XYZ file of C-alpha atoms in Angstrom:
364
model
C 0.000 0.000 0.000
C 1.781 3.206 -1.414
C 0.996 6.653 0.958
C -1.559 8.146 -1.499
C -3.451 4.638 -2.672
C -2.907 1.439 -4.525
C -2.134 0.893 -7.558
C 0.414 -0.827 -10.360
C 3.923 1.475 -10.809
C 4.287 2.597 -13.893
C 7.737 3.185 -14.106
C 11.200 3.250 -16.271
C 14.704 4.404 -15.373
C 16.952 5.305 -18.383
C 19.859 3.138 -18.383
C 22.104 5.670 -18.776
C 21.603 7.094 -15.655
C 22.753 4.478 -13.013
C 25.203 6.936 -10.794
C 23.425 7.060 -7.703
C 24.765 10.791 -6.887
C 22.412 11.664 -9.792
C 19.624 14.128 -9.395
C 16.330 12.051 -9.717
C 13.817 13.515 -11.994
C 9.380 12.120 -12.373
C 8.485 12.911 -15.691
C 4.558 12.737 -15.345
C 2.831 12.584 -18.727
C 0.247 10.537 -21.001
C 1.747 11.374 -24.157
C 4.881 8.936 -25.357
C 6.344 11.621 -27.647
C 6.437 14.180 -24.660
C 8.150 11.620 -22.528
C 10.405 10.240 -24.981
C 11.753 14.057 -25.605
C 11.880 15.101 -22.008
C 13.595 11.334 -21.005
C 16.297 12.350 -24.404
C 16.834 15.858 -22.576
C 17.428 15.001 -19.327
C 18.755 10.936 -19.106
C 22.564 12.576 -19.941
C 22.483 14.620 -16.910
C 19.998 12.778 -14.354
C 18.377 9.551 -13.335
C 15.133 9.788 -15.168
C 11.542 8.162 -13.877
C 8.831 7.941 -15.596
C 4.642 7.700 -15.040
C 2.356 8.143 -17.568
C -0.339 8.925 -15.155
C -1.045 10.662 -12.297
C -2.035 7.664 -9.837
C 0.884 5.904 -11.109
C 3.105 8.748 -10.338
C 2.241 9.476 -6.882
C 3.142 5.518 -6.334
C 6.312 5.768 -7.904
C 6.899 9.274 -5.727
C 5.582 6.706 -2.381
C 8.765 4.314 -2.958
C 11.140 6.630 -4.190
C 11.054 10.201 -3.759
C 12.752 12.093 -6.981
C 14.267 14.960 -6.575
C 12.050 17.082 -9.050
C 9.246 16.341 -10.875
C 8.034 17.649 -14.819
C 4.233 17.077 -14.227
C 1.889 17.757 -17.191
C -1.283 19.585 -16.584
C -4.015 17.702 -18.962
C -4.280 13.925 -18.246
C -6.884 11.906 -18.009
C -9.077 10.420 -14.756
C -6.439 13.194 -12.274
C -4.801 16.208 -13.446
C -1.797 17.638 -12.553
C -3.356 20.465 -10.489
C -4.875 17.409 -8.666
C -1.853 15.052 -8.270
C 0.290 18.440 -7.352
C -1.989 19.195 -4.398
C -1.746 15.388 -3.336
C 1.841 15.969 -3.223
C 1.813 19.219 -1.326
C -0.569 17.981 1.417
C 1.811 15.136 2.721
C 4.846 16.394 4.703
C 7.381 13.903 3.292
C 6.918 15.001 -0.302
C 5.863 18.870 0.475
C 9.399 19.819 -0.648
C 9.997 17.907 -3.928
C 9.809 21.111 -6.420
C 7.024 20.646 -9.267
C 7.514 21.977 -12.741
C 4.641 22.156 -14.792
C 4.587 20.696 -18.256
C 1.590 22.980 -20.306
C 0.450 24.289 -23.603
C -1.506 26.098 -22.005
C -0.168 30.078 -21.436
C -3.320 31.518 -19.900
C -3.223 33.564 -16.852
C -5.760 31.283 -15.267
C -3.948 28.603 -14.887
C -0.391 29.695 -14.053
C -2.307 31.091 -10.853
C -4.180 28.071 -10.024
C -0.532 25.821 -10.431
C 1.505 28.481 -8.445
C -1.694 27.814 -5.688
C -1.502 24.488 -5.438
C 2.412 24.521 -4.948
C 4.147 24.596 -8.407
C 7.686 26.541 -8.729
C 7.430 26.972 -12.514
C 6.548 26.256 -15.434
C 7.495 24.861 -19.147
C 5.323 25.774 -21.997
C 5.271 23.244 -24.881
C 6.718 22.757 -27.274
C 9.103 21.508 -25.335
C 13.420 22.616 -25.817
C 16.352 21.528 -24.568
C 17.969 25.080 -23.425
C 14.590 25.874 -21.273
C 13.884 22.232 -20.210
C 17.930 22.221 -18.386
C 17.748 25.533 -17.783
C 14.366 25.335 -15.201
C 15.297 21.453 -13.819
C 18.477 22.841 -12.918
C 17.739 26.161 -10.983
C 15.125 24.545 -8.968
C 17.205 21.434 -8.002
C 20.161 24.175 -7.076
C 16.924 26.161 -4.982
C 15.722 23.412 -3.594
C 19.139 21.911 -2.670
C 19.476 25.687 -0.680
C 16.291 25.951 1.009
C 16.813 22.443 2.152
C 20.462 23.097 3.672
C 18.793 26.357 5.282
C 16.005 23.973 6.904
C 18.569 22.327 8.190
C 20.662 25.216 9.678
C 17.195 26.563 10.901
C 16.475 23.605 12.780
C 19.678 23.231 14.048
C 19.806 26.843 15.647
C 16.347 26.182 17.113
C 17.520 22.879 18.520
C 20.661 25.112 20.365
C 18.001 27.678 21.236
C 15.380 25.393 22.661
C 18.119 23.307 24.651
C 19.692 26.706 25.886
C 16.277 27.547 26.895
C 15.465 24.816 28.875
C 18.908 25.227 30.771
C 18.239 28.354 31.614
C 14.845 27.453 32.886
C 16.595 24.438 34.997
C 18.747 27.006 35.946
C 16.049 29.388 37.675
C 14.051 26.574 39.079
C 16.688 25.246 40.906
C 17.570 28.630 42.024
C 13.826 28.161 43.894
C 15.194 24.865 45.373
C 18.710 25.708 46.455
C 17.878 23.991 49.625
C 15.951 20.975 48.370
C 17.448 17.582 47.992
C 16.044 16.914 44.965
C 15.622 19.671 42.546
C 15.768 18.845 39.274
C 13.685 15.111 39.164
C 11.016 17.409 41.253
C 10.424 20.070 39.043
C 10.189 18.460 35.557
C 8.204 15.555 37.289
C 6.045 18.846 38.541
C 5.887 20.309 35.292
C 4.367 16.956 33.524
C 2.172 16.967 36.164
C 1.174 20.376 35.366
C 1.188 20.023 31.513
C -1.158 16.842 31.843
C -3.560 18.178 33.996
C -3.637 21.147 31.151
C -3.957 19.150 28.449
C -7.195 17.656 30.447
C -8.390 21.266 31.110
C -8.698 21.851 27.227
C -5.450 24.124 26.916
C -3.845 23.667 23.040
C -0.910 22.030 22.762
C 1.198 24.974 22.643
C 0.178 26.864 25.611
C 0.623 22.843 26.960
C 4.238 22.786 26.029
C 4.723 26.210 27.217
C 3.383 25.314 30.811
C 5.604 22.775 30.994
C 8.736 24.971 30.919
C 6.865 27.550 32.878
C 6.049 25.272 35.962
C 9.511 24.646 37.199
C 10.223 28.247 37.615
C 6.875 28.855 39.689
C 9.631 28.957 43.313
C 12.258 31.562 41.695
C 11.786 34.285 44.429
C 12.603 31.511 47.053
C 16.405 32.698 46.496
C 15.801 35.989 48.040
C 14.120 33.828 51.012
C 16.907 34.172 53.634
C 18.258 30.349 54.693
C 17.537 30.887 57.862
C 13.925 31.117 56.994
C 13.657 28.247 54.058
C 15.423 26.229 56.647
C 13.864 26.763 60.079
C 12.991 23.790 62.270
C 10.588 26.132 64.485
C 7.445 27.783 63.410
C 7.750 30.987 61.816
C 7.337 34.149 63.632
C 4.682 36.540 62.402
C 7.447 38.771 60.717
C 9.657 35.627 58.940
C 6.320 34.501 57.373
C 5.613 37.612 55.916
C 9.193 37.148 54.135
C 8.497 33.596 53.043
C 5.026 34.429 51.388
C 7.002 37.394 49.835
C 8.811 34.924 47.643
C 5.424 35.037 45.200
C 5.733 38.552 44.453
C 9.520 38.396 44.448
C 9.136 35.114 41.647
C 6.638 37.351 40.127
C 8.939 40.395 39.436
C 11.924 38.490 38.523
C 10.376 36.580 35.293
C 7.607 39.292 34.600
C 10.865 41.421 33.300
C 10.975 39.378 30.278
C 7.397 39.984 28.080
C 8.157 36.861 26.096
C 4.715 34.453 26.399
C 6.906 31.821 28.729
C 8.358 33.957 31.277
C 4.877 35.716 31.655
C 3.086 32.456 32.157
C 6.069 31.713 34.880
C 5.340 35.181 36.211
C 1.585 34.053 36.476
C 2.403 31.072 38.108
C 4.761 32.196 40.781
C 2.277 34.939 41.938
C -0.478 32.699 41.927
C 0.477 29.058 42.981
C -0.438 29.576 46.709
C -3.908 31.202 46.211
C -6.367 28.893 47.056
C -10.064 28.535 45.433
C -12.279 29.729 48.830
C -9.722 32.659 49.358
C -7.638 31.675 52.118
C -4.119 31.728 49.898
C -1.586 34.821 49.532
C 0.080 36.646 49.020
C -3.745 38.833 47.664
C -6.102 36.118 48.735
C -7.716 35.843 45.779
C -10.880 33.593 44.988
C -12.072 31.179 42.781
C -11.168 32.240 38.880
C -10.098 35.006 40.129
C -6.548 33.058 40.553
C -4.846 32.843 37.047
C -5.923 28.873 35.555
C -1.751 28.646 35.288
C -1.801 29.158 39.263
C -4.296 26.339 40.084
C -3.145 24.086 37.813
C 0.528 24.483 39.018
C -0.412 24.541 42.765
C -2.374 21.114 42.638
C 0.878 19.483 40.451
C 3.412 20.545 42.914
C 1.480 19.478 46.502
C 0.594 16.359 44.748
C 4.222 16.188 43.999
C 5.316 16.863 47.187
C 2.926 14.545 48.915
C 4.314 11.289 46.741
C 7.792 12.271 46.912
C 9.839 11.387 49.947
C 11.812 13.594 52.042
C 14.434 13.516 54.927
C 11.770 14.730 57.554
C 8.556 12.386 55.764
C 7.685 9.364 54.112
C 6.222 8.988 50.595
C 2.246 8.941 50.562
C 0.644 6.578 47.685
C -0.336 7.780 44.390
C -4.208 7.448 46.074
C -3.343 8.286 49.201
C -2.225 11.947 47.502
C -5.536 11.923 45.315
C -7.955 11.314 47.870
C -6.086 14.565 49.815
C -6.511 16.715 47.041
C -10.450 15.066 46.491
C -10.689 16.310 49.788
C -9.800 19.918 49.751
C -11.616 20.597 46.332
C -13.518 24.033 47.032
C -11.103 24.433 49.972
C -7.115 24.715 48.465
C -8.210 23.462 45.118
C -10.202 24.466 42.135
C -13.359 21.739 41.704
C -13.403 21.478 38.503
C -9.573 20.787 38.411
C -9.492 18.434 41.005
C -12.344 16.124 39.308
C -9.804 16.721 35.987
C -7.118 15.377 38.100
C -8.375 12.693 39.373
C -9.520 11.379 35.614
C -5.696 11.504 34.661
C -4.993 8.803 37.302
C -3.283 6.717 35.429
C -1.131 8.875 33.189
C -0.241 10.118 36.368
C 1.324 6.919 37.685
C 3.061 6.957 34.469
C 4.997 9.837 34.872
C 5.697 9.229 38.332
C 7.568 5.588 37.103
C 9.531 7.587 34.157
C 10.936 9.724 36.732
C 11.229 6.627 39.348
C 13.162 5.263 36.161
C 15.378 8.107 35.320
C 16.292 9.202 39.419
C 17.698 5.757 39.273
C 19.581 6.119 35.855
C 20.928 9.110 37.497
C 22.272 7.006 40.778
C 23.769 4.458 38.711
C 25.699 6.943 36.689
């Protein structure tokens, strides 16, 4: 079964051309004396296919992809306007440039084939100087705006790993005195970014929580240790400091005005609100509290109540849900909580990747 339907190849290769570092070139046509001119042009200088229809090219295109294709407009049962948009819509053959083979020079029609994705086109009667001249521009253009691609998503792969360093880097600055910074906070942000996803957020904004989350504690490193760290209650005065670090989060990564650091900046002010008003540091209520802040707040006590620490032992996966069933209406959003609870199970699986990686990490 071929990508675009089923049906007998119609294909030749010109003998000629058998160097694999050949440019590969789909002459689509039903007319023998077009193809047998175009395959006499071209077979010197590249591997040259062949379909004489457009079903049969779009099979020959499924098992193996030329590197241009001469498509002619007219043919019979689908046209090339038709076969060209087939080729278009599919991401693995988007790129291939199309040339289209016409005798027909009205204005109509060069717009409709420059629509549906054509790069140019040769008007027949066919020659030699024109036929070279178009086949080997666009394979040279093509060959470019590939290697850019490339170089694009190269930088964007440095920029996106760069920019999820330097959001490790300011959650952990949150969690200088934690134990376990890093496994907590992306385990806290897929907690977040599923419980999202179930709240109807697109997958962007989805992705974009996800880096946003671990950051929600930056303005715990202008917390004083003696405060993060006390084994007493805190005075009236040192917990005025400690619920400070909101604001202080809040300021820090509302400087930037790209869409992540805002959402961070959201999510810092926000994440220890609670629904009936009994949060800081402004006590707001209900939706008054940013969606970001609830959803981040139920991740990271959830989190906190499965993970184990020095002074507490891990509670159960249920043993944390029935908690947070508990204080819906009270710490916790309703409608989130009954969300949360649905996700049960994809929540057990991210807590075993991260069981799985903390231990790839001790071994190493």
């Amino acid at each position: 079964m071929s990508l675009y339907g089923r049906e007998p190849i119609d294909m030749t290769m010109d003998n000629t051309a058998q160097n694999t570092s050949m440019k590969r070139v789909l002459i689509v046509d039903d007319v023998p004396r077009n193809i047998d001119l175009l395959r006499e042009i071209l077979s010197e200088h590249y591997q040259v296919q062949v379909a004489k229809s457009g079903r049969a090219a779009l099979d020959i295109i499924a098992h193996k992809t030329p590197d241009i294709i001469l498509l002619d407009v007219m043919m019979p049962e689908m046209n090339g306007f038709e076969v060209c948009e087939i080729i278009k819509s599919n991401p693995e053959t988007a790129d291939i440039p199309v040339i289209f083979l016409t005798a027909v020079t009205d204005v109509e029609n060069e717009i409709k084939g420059f629509e549906v994705g054509c790069v140019d086109f040769i008007t027949k009667p066919i020659t030699p100087i024109t036929t070279l001249s178009r086949v080997e521009t666009h394979l040279r253009l093509a060959e470019n705006d590939q290697r850019n691609k490339s170089l694009i998503a190269s930088r964007t792969q440095e920029l996106d790993d760069a920019l999820e360093s330097a959001v490790s880097m300011l959650g952990e600055m949150g969690h200088l005195n934690d134990t376990d910074t890093g496994i907590h906070m992306w385990r806290m942000a897929d907690y977040s970014a599923a419980l999202a996803k179930a709240a109807g957020w697109d997958e962007e904004r989805v992705e974009l929580l996800r880096l946003a989350a671990p950051m929600h504690d930056t303005g715990k490193v202008a917390i004083p240790h003696s405060i993060l760290k006390s084994p007493n209650k805190l005075s009236e005065d040192e917990w005025k400091i400690m619920k400070s670090h909101t604001q202080i989060g809040h300021k820090i990564l509302s400087k930037s005005e790209a869409p992540l650091f805002q959402l961070a900046a959201e999510a810092a002010l926000g994440h220890h609100e609670k629904w009936d008003g009994s949060g800081y540091p402004y006590g707001l209520m209900g939706e008054k509290i940013p969606e970001s802040a609830r959803i981040v707040a139920m991740a990271d006590v959830f989190d906190a109540l499965t993970m184990e620490r020095s002074y507490k032992k891990s509670w159960s996966i249920e043993e944390a849900l029935e908690h947070i069933e508990s204080s819906a209406g009270g710490h916790f959003d309703p409608r989130l909580v009954t969300l949360f609870l649905s996700i049960k199970d994809e929540l057990k699986n991210i807590q075993e990747k991260w069981r799985k990686k903390e231990q790839e990490l001790v071994q190493k």
